[in-house]
Amino acid sequence: MNKNIPLRSLQIFESCARLESCSLSAQELCITQSAVSQQIKLLEDYFLEKLFIRSAGKITLTDSGFELRQRLAPVFYDLNSVCASLVPDMSSEVRVHSYTSFAARWLVPKMAKLRLEYPNLNINVGMFQDDIIMSDMISDIFIVTRECQDGYTTIPLVEEKLIAFCSHEYIEKHPNISLSNLNEQCLLYSKHKDYGVDWEGWYRYNNISANPEQNKIIFNHNMLAVQAAIYGQGIVLGLEQTLRVEVDKGNLVKIDLPYCYSGLTYYIAYKTSRKRDAKILKIVEWIIKEYSIS
């Protein structure tokens, strides 16, 4: 590895990794897709590591690429913060980061309403899959399941209550779903390395013995399990507030089965030193208010 750091290549890599697309990165940076590919190749040669896997027009980060993205993220956010302090037009940006499913299924659908109430604020929405160490180099506002972190103010948002959902297509094929015929259903499991498996927790919470021969499909993220439910493949457990958008669109319907509390509580958090930052407090208060009526 030579000593001349390829800063332009790192910028292009960050854009590709964030957008998950070379073509979208080319559009964002106003360069050709060929130039993007050349810079990524230069960076791979620099590190002597493959950073992306390309398949059917899509790109996926390798383990080395994922590690590089994680290390670069705070660096680029820090650069953005420096620029924001120098460029007035950027100073109205508020960054909100949360878990993948919460960001995609609650924050994003609410953006139009938020923009109507605060048209002068630029909202930067980001997501993460696992708990992270909060830093203002990453975001201004976090939605996490960690109750506290030094230097941060945390406010309880919702205790995770898991409810059963399936598609209209599935319920037409399996009418009158109940505890008595649950063994005949296909359950869509979400498995998380830190929090365990959701249906296993549901069985324990409701003091029900699981059928060892239960028909099930296991996913490593709840968003995948929800998509499978939308496609009529079985019954999924989910947080009602984040799945309401799918219910309202007619993609899912709530089933009359017992609920369970997972033991997790979602908190909204921001750096205590910024408690007088009006734009941050406006968004924090708006999210708390909007979530309470969801």
mmCIF file of N, CA and C in Angstrom, residues 145-269:
data_model
loop_
_atom_site.group_PDB
_atom_site.id
_atom_site.type_symbol
_atom_site.label_atom_id
_atom_site.label_comp_id
_atom_site.label_asym_id
_atom_site.label_seq_id
_atom_site.Cartn_x
_atom_site.Cartn_y
_atom_site.Cartn_z
ATOM 1 N N THR A 145 -32.230 1.779 21.274
ATOM 2 C CA THR A 145 -32.792 1.018 22.393
ATOM 3 C C THR A 145 -31.851 1.053 23.596
ATOM 4 N N ARG A 146 -30.836 1.889 23.531
ATOM 5 C CA ARG A 146 -29.927 2.075 24.666
ATOM 6 C C ARG A 146 -30.492 3.175 25.556
ATOM 7 N N GLU A 147 -30.652 2.884 26.853
ATOM 8 C CA GLU A 147 -31.300 3.855 27.736
ATOM 9 C C GLU A 147 -30.429 5.069 28.008
ATOM 10 N N CYS A 148 -29.127 4.892 28.041
ATOM 11 C CA CYS A 148 -28.285 6.046 28.364
ATOM 12 C C CYS A 148 -26.902 5.904 27.747
ATOM 13 N N GLN A 149 -26.276 7.035 27.540
ATOM 14 C CA GLN A 149 -24.877 7.123 27.123
ATOM 15 C C GLN A 149 -24.363 8.447 27.654
ATOM 16 N N ASP A 150 -23.172 8.436 28.171
ATOM 17 C CA ASP A 150 -22.605 9.657 28.743
ATOM 18 C C ASP A 150 -22.673 10.806 27.749
ATOM 19 N N GLY A 151 -23.165 11.942 28.234
ATOM 20 C CA GLY A 151 -23.224 13.135 27.404
ATOM 21 C C GLY A 151 -24.480 13.265 26.575
ATOM 22 N N TYR A 152 -25.413 12.282 26.693
ATOM 23 C CA TYR A 152 -26.629 12.310 25.882
ATOM 24 C C TYR A 152 -27.882 12.353 26.750
ATOM 25 N N THR A 153 -28.855 13.110 26.282
ATOM 26 C CA THR A 153 -30.184 13.134 26.888
ATOM 27 C C THR A 153 -31.051 12.126 26.146
ATOM 28 N N THR A 154 -31.669 11.191 26.878
ATOM 29 C CA THR A 154 -32.518 10.177 26.256
ATOM 30 C C THR A 154 -33.939 10.280 26.797
ATOM 31 N N ILE A 155 -34.901 10.168 25.904
ATOM 32 C CA ILE A 155 -36.311 10.285 26.258
ATOM 33 C C ILE A 155 -37.030 9.034 25.757
ATOM 34 N N PRO A 156 -37.772 8.304 26.624
ATOM 35 C CA PRO A 156 -38.488 7.107 26.174
ATOM 36 C C PRO A 156 -39.502 7.445 25.081
ATOM 37 N N LEU A 157 -39.527 6.628 24.057
ATOM 38 C CA LEU A 157 -40.442 6.841 22.936
ATOM 39 C C LEU A 157 -41.542 5.795 22.928
ATOM 40 N N VAL A 158 -41.166 4.504 22.991
ATOM 41 C CA VAL A 158 -42.179 3.440 22.989
ATOM 42 C C VAL A 158 -41.552 2.145 23.492
ATOM 43 N N GLU A 159 -42.314 1.386 24.247
ATOM 44 C CA GLU A 159 -41.903 0.049 24.644
ATOM 45 C C GLU A 159 -42.309 -0.907 23.527
ATOM 46 N N GLU A 160 -41.388 -1.739 23.088
ATOM 47 C CA GLU A 160 -41.667 -2.583 21.924
ATOM 48 C C GLU A 160 -42.700 -3.660 22.250
ATOM 49 N N LYS A 161 -43.863 -3.531 21.614
ATOM 50 C CA LYS A 161 -44.955 -4.491 21.754
ATOM 51 C C LYS A 161 -45.144 -5.160 20.396
ATOM 52 N N LEU A 162 -44.868 -6.436 20.330
ATOM 53 C CA LEU A 162 -44.917 -7.164 19.067
ATOM 54 C C LEU A 162 -46.298 -7.763 18.831
ATOM 55 N N ILE A 163 -46.841 -7.489 17.646
ATOM 56 C CA ILE A 163 -48.183 -7.925 17.256
ATOM 57 C C ILE A 163 -48.070 -8.725 15.968
ATOM 58 N N ALA A 164 -48.985 -9.673 15.775
ATOM 59 C CA ALA A 164 -48.943 -10.543 14.591
ATOM 60 C C ALA A 164 -49.662 -9.907 13.403
ATOM 61 N N PHE A 165 -49.018 -10.014 12.229
ATOM 62 C CA PHE A 165 -49.583 -9.488 10.983
ATOM 63 C C PHE A 165 -49.399 -10.512 9.867
ATOM 64 N N CYS A 166 -50.279 -10.438 8.866
ATOM 65 C CA CYS A 166 -50.089 -11.223 7.642
ATOM 66 C C CYS A 166 -50.768 -10.460 6.505
ATOM 67 N N SER A 167 -50.621 -10.943 5.303
ATOM 68 C CA SER A 167 -51.244 -10.286 4.152
ATOM 69 C C SER A 167 -52.692 -10.741 3.995
ATOM 70 N N HIS A 168 -53.478 -9.962 3.234
ATOM 71 C CA HIS A 168 -54.858 -10.371 2.928
ATOM 72 C C HIS A 168 -54.847 -11.678 2.144
ATOM 73 N N GLU A 169 -53.862 -11.818 1.267
ATOM 74 C CA GLU A 169 -53.744 -13.041 0.459
ATOM 75 C C GLU A 169 -53.565 -14.259 1.356
ATOM 76 N N TYR A 170 -52.716 -14.122 2.389
ATOM 77 C CA TYR A 170 -52.467 -15.250 3.286
ATOM 78 C C TYR A 170 -53.718 -15.585 4.093
ATOM 79 N N ILE A 171 -54.403 -14.554 4.577
ATOM 80 C CA ILE A 171 -55.568 -14.816 5.424
ATOM 81 C C ILE A 171 -56.736 -15.387 4.625
ATOM 82 N N GLU A 172 -56.781 -15.113 3.321
ATOM 83 C CA GLU A 172 -57.801 -15.725 2.471
ATOM 84 C C GLU A 172 -57.562 -17.226 2.343
ATOM 85 N N LYS A 173 -56.284 -17.600 2.307
ATOM 86 C CA LYS A 173 -55.944 -19.025 2.191
ATOM 87 C C LYS A 173 -56.003 -19.733 3.546
ATOM 88 N N HIS A 174 -55.863 -18.956 4.634
ATOM 89 C CA HIS A 174 -55.847 -19.530 5.981
ATOM 90 C C HIS A 174 -56.806 -18.724 6.868
ATOM 91 N N PRO A 175 -58.111 -18.841 6.646
ATOM 92 C CA PRO A 175 -59.074 -18.056 7.437
ATOM 93 C C PRO A 175 -59.123 -18.530 8.889
ATOM 94 N N ASN A 176 -59.596 -17.627 9.740
ATOM 95 C CA ASN A 176 -59.806 -17.948 11.158
ATOM 96 C C ASN A 176 -58.517 -18.410 11.854
ATOM 97 N N ILE A 177 -57.442 -17.651 11.650
ATOM 98 C CA ILE A 177 -56.180 -17.965 12.320
ATOM 99 C C ILE A 177 -56.352 -17.750 13.827
ATOM 100 N N SER A 178 -55.925 -18.752 14.608
ATOM 101 C CA SER A 178 -56.042 -18.659 16.064
ATOM 102 C C SER A 178 -54.961 -19.512 16.701
ATOM 103 N N LEU A 179 -54.904 -19.475 18.035
ATOM 104 C CA LEU A 179 -53.925 -20.295 18.741
ATOM 105 C C LEU A 179 -54.145 -21.773 18.460
ATOM 106 N N SER A 180 -55.401 -22.161 18.284
ATOM 107 C CA SER A 180 -55.705 -23.581 18.094
ATOM 108 C C SER A 180 -55.166 -24.140 16.782
ATOM 109 N N ASN A 181 -54.992 -23.252 15.770
ATOM 110 C CA ASN A 181 -54.482 -23.756 14.490
ATOM 111 C C ASN A 181 -53.140 -23.111 14.104
ATOM 112 N N LEU A 182 -52.459 -22.521 15.093
ATOM 113 C CA LEU A 182 -51.195 -21.844 14.808
ATOM 114 C C LEU A 182 -50.147 -22.827 14.269
ATOM 115 N N ASN A 183 -50.223 -24.074 14.713
ATOM 116 C CA ASN A 183 -49.266 -25.080 14.248
ATOM 117 C C ASN A 183 -49.382 -25.335 12.745
ATOM 118 N N GLU A 184 -50.524 -24.961 12.166
ATOM 119 C CA GLU A 184 -50.742 -25.175 10.732
ATOM 120 C C GLU A 184 -50.230 -24.003 9.898
ATOM 121 N N GLN A 185 -49.807 -22.930 10.565
ATOM 122 C CA GLN A 185 -49.400 -21.715 9.857
ATOM 123 C C GLN A 185 -47.892 -21.707 9.618
ATOM 124 N N CYS A 186 -47.469 -20.831 8.711
ATOM 125 C CA CYS A 186 -46.042 -20.585 8.500
ATOM 126 C C CYS A 186 -45.662 -19.313 9.253
ATOM 127 N N LEU A 187 -44.745 -19.426 10.184
ATOM 128 C CA LEU A 187 -44.318 -18.278 10.982
ATOM 129 C C LEU A 187 -43.014 -17.728 10.413
ATOM 130 N N LEU A 188 -42.959 -16.408 10.281
ATOM 131 C CA LEU A 188 -41.794 -15.733 9.723
ATOM 132 C C LEU A 188 -40.954 -15.195 10.881
ATOM 133 N N TYR A 189 -39.856 -15.854 11.140
ATOM 134 C CA TYR A 189 -38.997 -15.532 12.281
ATOM 135 C C TYR A 189 -37.988 -14.446 11.919
ATOM 136 N N SER A 190 -37.758 -13.528 12.861
ATOM 137 C CA SER A 190 -36.672 -12.546 12.744
ATOM 138 C C SER A 190 -35.637 -12.894 13.807
ATOM 139 N N LYS A 191 -34.417 -13.110 13.371
ATOM 140 C CA LYS A 191 -33.353 -13.485 14.296
ATOM 141 C C LYS A 191 -32.325 -12.380 14.365
ATOM 142 N N HIS A 192 -32.059 -11.904 15.567
ATOM 143 C CA HIS A 192 -31.082 -10.845 15.775
ATOM 144 C C HIS A 192 -29.990 -11.372 16.682
ATOM 145 N N LYS A 193 -28.730 -11.071 16.336
ATOM 146 C CA LYS A 193 -27.609 -11.644 17.089
ATOM 147 C C LYS A 193 -27.592 -11.212 18.559
ATOM 148 N N ASP A 194 -28.153 -10.016 18.845
ATOM 149 C CA ASP A 194 -28.133 -9.522 20.226
ATOM 150 C C ASP A 194 -29.441 -9.794 20.967
ATOM 151 N N TYR A 195 -30.558 -9.750 20.237
ATOM 152 C CA TYR A 195 -31.852 -9.798 20.908
ATOM 153 C C TYR A 195 -32.566 -11.139 20.777
ATOM 154 N N GLY A 196 -31.963 -12.094 20.077
ATOM 155 C CA GLY A 196 -32.584 -13.401 19.965
ATOM 156 C C GLY A 196 -33.615 -13.473 18.842
ATOM 157 N N VAL A 197 -34.551 -14.400 18.988
ATOM 158 C CA VAL A 197 -35.539 -14.670 17.948
ATOM 159 C C VAL A 197 -36.918 -14.235 18.435
ATOM 160 N N ASP A 198 -37.636 -13.474 17.606
ATOM 161 C CA ASP A 198 -38.881 -12.861 18.076
ATOM 162 C C ASP A 198 -39.982 -13.873 18.420
ATOM 163 N N TRP A 199 -40.221 -14.874 17.575
ATOM 164 C CA TRP A 199 -41.286 -15.828 17.875
ATOM 165 C C TRP A 199 -40.954 -16.677 19.106
ATOM 166 N N GLU A 200 -39.676 -16.962 19.310
ATOM 167 C CA GLU A 200 -39.303 -17.712 20.509
ATOM 168 C C GLU A 200 -39.651 -16.902 21.764
ATOM 169 N N GLY A 201 -39.393 -15.593 21.709
ATOM 170 C CA GLY A 201 -39.775 -14.717 22.817
ATOM 171 C C GLY A 201 -41.281 -14.648 22.984
ATOM 172 N N TRP A 202 -42.002 -14.648 21.864
ATOM 173 C CA TRP A 202 -43.476 -14.618 21.903
ATOM 174 C C TRP A 202 -44.017 -15.855 22.606
ATOM 175 N N TYR A 203 -43.474 -17.033 22.282
ATOM 176 C CA TYR A 203 -43.920 -18.273 22.934
ATOM 177 C C TYR A 203 -43.657 -18.206 24.442
ATOM 178 N N ARG A 204 -42.467 -17.751 24.821
ATOM 179 C CA ARG A 204 -42.140 -17.674 26.247
ATOM 180 C C ARG A 204 -43.046 -16.686 26.970
ATOM 181 N N TYR A 205 -43.249 -15.513 26.367
ATOM 182 C CA TYR A 205 -44.051 -14.462 27.000
ATOM 183 C C TYR A 205 -45.481 -14.945 27.252
ATOM 184 N N ASN A 206 -46.025 -15.694 26.290
ATOM 185 C CA ASN A 206 -47.415 -16.149 26.410
ATOM 186 C C ASN A 206 -47.546 -17.547 27.009
ATOM 187 N N ASN A 207 -46.402 -18.086 27.498
ATOM 188 C CA ASN A 207 -46.401 -19.390 28.152
ATOM 189 C C ASN A 207 -47.025 -20.461 27.264
ATOM 190 N N ILE A 208 -46.609 -20.478 26.012
ATOM 191 C CA ILE A 208 -47.113 -21.437 25.024
ATOM 192 C C ILE A 208 -45.957 -22.318 24.581
ATOM 193 N N SER A 209 -46.216 -23.600 24.458
ATOM 194 C CA SER A 209 -45.180 -24.533 23.997
ATOM 195 C C SER A 209 -45.076 -24.471 22.478
ATOM 196 N N ALA A 210 -43.864 -24.261 21.990
ATOM 197 C CA ALA A 210 -43.650 -24.207 20.548
ATOM 198 C C ALA A 210 -43.658 -25.604 19.964
ATOM 199 N N ASN A 211 -44.219 -25.740 18.775
ATOM 200 C CA ASN A 211 -44.240 -27.012 18.069
ATOM 201 C C ASN A 211 -42.884 -27.210 17.384
ATOM 202 N N PRO A 212 -42.132 -28.247 17.733
ATOM 203 C CA PRO A 212 -40.814 -28.445 17.112
ATOM 204 C C PRO A 212 -40.881 -28.651 15.600
ATOM 205 N N GLU A 213 -42.058 -29.019 15.098
ATOM 206 C CA GLU A 213 -42.226 -29.226 13.653
ATOM 207 C C GLU A 213 -42.934 -28.045 12.987
ATOM 208 N N GLN A 214 -42.986 -26.902 13.690
ATOM 209 C CA GLN A 214 -43.649 -25.711 13.155
ATOM 210 C C GLN A 214 -43.050 -25.306 11.804
ATOM 211 N N ASN A 215 -43.920 -25.024 10.838
ATOM 212 C CA ASN A 215 -43.467 -24.525 9.538
ATOM 213 C C ASN A 215 -43.004 -23.088 9.731
ATOM 214 N N LYS A 216 -41.759 -22.796 9.359
ATOM 215 C CA LYS A 216 -41.243 -21.447 9.596
ATOM 216 C C LYS A 216 -40.157 -21.094 8.578
ATOM 217 N N ILE A 217 -39.968 -19.786 8.398
ATOM 218 C CA ILE A 217 -38.868 -19.257 7.603
ATOM 219 C C ILE A 217 -38.134 -18.269 8.500
ATOM 220 N N ILE A 218 -36.807 -18.355 8.537
ATOM 221 C CA ILE A 218 -36.016 -17.519 9.448
ATOM 222 C C ILE A 218 -35.240 -16.475 8.655
ATOM 223 N N PHE A 219 -35.307 -15.222 9.103
ATOM 224 C CA PHE A 219 -34.606 -14.113 8.461
ATOM 225 C C PHE A 219 -33.685 -13.446 9.484
ATOM 226 N N ASN A 220 -32.633 -12.795 9.008
ATOM 227 C CA ASN A 220 -31.718 -12.134 9.947
ATOM 228 C C ASN A 220 -32.075 -10.670 10.173
ATOM 229 N N HIS A 221 -33.205 -10.237 9.607
ATOM 230 C CA HIS A 221 -33.664 -8.874 9.847
ATOM 231 C C HIS A 221 -35.186 -8.824 9.699
ATOM 232 N N ASN A 222 -35.819 -8.045 10.575
ATOM 233 C CA ASN A 222 -37.275 -7.966 10.554
ATOM 234 C C ASN A 222 -37.823 -7.412 9.247
ATOM 235 N N MET A 223 -37.073 -6.525 8.580
ATOM 236 C CA MET A 223 -37.569 -5.985 7.310
ATOM 237 C C MET A 223 -37.752 -7.080 6.269
ATOM 238 N N LEU A 224 -36.874 -8.079 6.278
ATOM 239 C CA LEU A 224 -37.010 -9.195 5.343
ATOM 240 C C LEU A 224 -38.242 -10.029 5.694
ATOM 241 N N ALA A 225 -38.456 -10.262 6.989
ATOM 242 C CA ALA A 225 -39.627 -11.022 7.417
ATOM 243 C C ALA A 225 -40.921 -10.293 7.054
ATOM 244 N N VAL A 226 -40.918 -8.971 7.209
ATOM 245 C CA VAL A 226 -42.105 -8.182 6.847
ATOM 246 C C VAL A 226 -42.373 -8.263 5.348
ATOM 247 N N GLN A 227 -41.315 -8.172 4.545
ATOM 248 C CA GLN A 227 -41.499 -8.286 3.092
ATOM 249 C C GLN A 227 -42.062 -9.649 2.717
ATOM 250 N N ALA A 228 -41.590 -10.699 3.392
ATOM 251 C CA ALA A 228 -42.123 -12.037 3.137
ATOM 252 C C ALA A 228 -43.602 -12.103 3.497
ATOM 253 N N ALA A 229 -43.989 -11.436 4.594
ATOM 254 C CA ALA A 229 -45.408 -11.409 4.975
ATOM 255 C C ALA A 229 -46.233 -10.669 3.929
ATOM 256 N N ILE A 230 -45.712 -9.559 3.426
ATOM 257 C CA ILE A 230 -46.417 -8.795 2.389
ATOM 258 C C ILE A 230 -46.648 -9.656 1.151
ATOM 259 N N TYR A 231 -45.687 -10.537 0.853
ATOM 260 C CA TYR A 231 -45.808 -11.429 -0.297
ATOM 261 C C TYR A 231 -46.628 -12.682 0.012
ATOM 262 N N GLY A 232 -47.282 -12.704 1.171
ATOM 263 C CA GLY A 232 -48.204 -13.799 1.478
ATOM 264 C C GLY A 232 -47.548 -15.082 1.924
ATOM 265 N N GLN A 233 -46.335 -14.994 2.490
ATOM 266 C CA GLN A 233 -45.593 -16.214 2.823
ATOM 267 C C GLN A 233 -45.780 -16.686 4.260
ATOM 268 N N GLY A 234 -46.467 -15.885 5.094
ATOM 269 C CA GLY A 234 -46.677 -16.325 6.464
ATOM 270 C C GLY A 234 -47.040 -15.182 7.394
ATOM 271 N N ILE A 235 -46.878 -15.437 8.698
ATOM 272 C CA ILE A 235 -47.261 -14.488 9.750
ATOM 273 C C ILE A 235 -45.993 -13.906 10.367
ATOM 274 N N VAL A 236 -45.975 -12.583 10.517
ATOM 275 C CA VAL A 236 -44.810 -11.892 11.044
ATOM 276 C C VAL A 236 -45.180 -11.149 12.318
ATOM 277 N N LEU A 237 -44.220 -10.972 13.211
ATOM 278 C CA LEU A 237 -44.386 -10.137 14.389
ATOM 279 C C LEU A 237 -43.738 -8.788 14.126
ATOM 280 N N GLY A 238 -44.420 -7.710 14.531
ATOM 281 C CA GLY A 238 -43.848 -6.388 14.306
ATOM 282 C C GLY A 238 -44.420 -5.347 15.233
ATOM 283 N N LEU A 239 -43.722 -4.228 15.315
ATOM 284 C CA LEU A 239 -44.169 -3.082 16.106
ATOM 285 C C LEU A 239 -45.287 -2.379 15.347
ATOM 286 N N GLU A 240 -46.435 -2.193 15.986
ATOM 287 C CA GLU A 240 -47.618 -1.690 15.291
ATOM 288 C C GLU A 240 -47.372 -0.328 14.636
ATOM 289 N N GLN A 241 -46.662 0.573 15.333
ATOM 290 C CA GLN A 241 -46.460 1.912 14.779
ATOM 291 C C GLN A 241 -45.659 1.880 13.481
ATOM 292 N N THR A 242 -44.669 0.995 13.397
ATOM 293 C CA THR A 242 -43.841 0.968 12.198
ATOM 294 C C THR A 242 -44.501 0.212 11.055
ATOM 295 N N LEU A 243 -45.477 -0.645 11.364
ATOM 296 C CA LEU A 243 -46.150 -1.392 10.305
ATOM 297 C C LEU A 243 -47.494 -0.779 9.904
ATOM 298 N N ARG A 244 -47.870 0.308 10.566
ATOM 299 C CA ARG A 244 -49.147 0.930 10.230
ATOM 300 C C ARG A 244 -49.185 1.393 8.781
ATOM 301 N N VAL A 245 -48.059 1.833 8.252
ATOM 302 C CA VAL A 245 -48.023 2.269 6.866
ATOM 303 C C VAL A 245 -48.386 1.122 5.929
ATOM 304 N N GLU A 246 -47.964 -0.102 6.258
ATOM 305 C CA GLU A 246 -48.294 -1.262 5.424
ATOM 306 C C GLU A 246 -49.755 -1.663 5.602
ATOM 307 N N VAL A 247 -50.287 -1.487 6.809
ATOM 308 C CA VAL A 247 -51.711 -1.755 7.044
ATOM 309 C C VAL A 247 -52.568 -0.757 6.284
ATOM 310 N N ASP A 248 -52.195 0.521 6.347
ATOM 311 C CA ASP A 248 -52.959 1.565 5.657
ATOM 312 C C ASP A 248 -52.929 1.380 4.143
ATOM 313 N N LYS A 249 -51.836 0.832 3.621
ATOM 314 C CA LYS A 249 -51.726 0.597 2.179
ATOM 315 C C LYS A 249 -52.422 -0.696 1.758
ATOM 316 N N GLY A 250 -52.911 -1.461 2.725
ATOM 317 C CA GLY A 250 -53.590 -2.712 2.401
ATOM 318 C C GLY A 250 -52.649 -3.890 2.204
ATOM 319 N N ASN A 251 -51.375 -3.712 2.565
ATOM 320 C CA ASN A 251 -50.406 -4.796 2.376
ATOM 321 C C ASN A 251 -50.437 -5.815 3.509
ATOM 322 N N LEU A 252 -50.818 -5.356 4.701
ATOM 323 C CA LEU A 252 -50.865 -6.243 5.865
ATOM 324 C C LEU A 252 -52.148 -6.023 6.648
ATOM 325 N N VAL A 253 -52.521 -7.041 7.412
ATOM 326 C CA VAL A 253 -53.683 -6.943 8.300
ATOM 327 C C VAL A 253 -53.285 -7.509 9.660
ATOM 328 N N LYS A 254 -53.768 -6.888 10.725
ATOM 329 C CA LYS A 254 -53.451 -7.357 12.079
ATOM 330 C C LYS A 254 -54.272 -8.597 12.400
ATOM 331 N N ILE A 255 -53.636 -9.581 13.026
ATOM 332 C CA ILE A 255 -54.299 -10.844 13.362
ATOM 333 C C ILE A 255 -54.637 -10.867 14.849
ATOM 334 N N ASP A 256 -55.745 -11.490 15.184
ATOM 335 C CA ASP A 256 -56.194 -11.569 16.569
ATOM 336 C C ASP A 256 -55.471 -12.709 17.292
ATOM 337 N N LEU A 257 -54.195 -12.453 17.549
ATOM 338 C CA LEU A 257 -53.370 -13.376 18.329
ATOM 339 C C LEU A 257 -52.792 -12.611 19.513
ATOM 340 N N PRO A 258 -52.377 -13.296 20.564
ATOM 341 C CA PRO A 258 -51.774 -12.584 21.706
ATOM 342 C C PRO A 258 -50.535 -11.787 21.274
ATOM 343 N N TYR A 259 -50.293 -10.666 21.937
ATOM 344 C CA TYR A 259 -49.102 -9.862 21.685
ATOM 345 C C TYR A 259 -48.008 -10.282 22.663
ATOM 346 N N CYS A 260 -46.858 -9.673 22.532
ATOM 347 C CA CYS A 260 -45.827 -9.854 23.553
ATOM 348 C C CYS A 260 -44.964 -8.605 23.617
ATOM 349 N N TYR A 261 -44.431 -8.321 24.779
ATOM 350 C CA TYR A 261 -43.457 -7.247 24.939
ATOM 351 C C TYR A 261 -42.068 -7.862 24.849
ATOM 352 N N SER A 262 -41.231 -7.289 24.005
ATOM 353 C CA SER A 262 -39.907 -7.856 23.772
ATOM 354 C C SER A 262 -38.925 -7.552 24.892
ATOM 355 N N GLY A 263 -39.241 -6.549 25.701
ATOM 356 C CA GLY A 263 -38.311 -6.117 26.739
ATOM 357 C C GLY A 263 -37.469 -4.924 26.317
ATOM 358 N N LEU A 264 -37.609 -4.513 25.038
ATOM 359 C CA LEU A 264 -36.870 -3.363 24.527
ATOM 360 C C LEU A 264 -37.724 -2.104 24.609
ATOM 361 N N THR A 265 -37.075 -0.983 24.872
ATOM 362 C CA THR A 265 -37.729 0.320 24.809
ATOM 363 C C THR A 265 -36.946 1.194 23.838
ATOM 364 N N TYR A 266 -37.658 1.870 22.963
ATOM 365 C CA TYR A 266 -37.017 2.791 22.029
ATOM 366 C C TYR A 266 -36.912 4.162 22.695
ATOM 367 N N TYR A 267 -35.754 4.784 22.529
ATOM 368 C CA TYR A 267 -35.503 6.115 23.087
ATOM 369 C C TYR A 267 -35.092 7.057 21.966
ATOM 370 N N ILE A 268 -35.462 8.325 22.125
ATOM 371 C CA ILE A 268 -34.937 9.359 21.234
ATOM 372 C C ILE A 268 -33.847 10.082 22.016
ATOM 373 N N ALA A 269 -32.708 10.300 21.375
ATOM 374 C CA ALA A 269 -31.546 10.830 22.092
ATOM 375 C C ALA A 269 -30.862 11.937 21.303
#
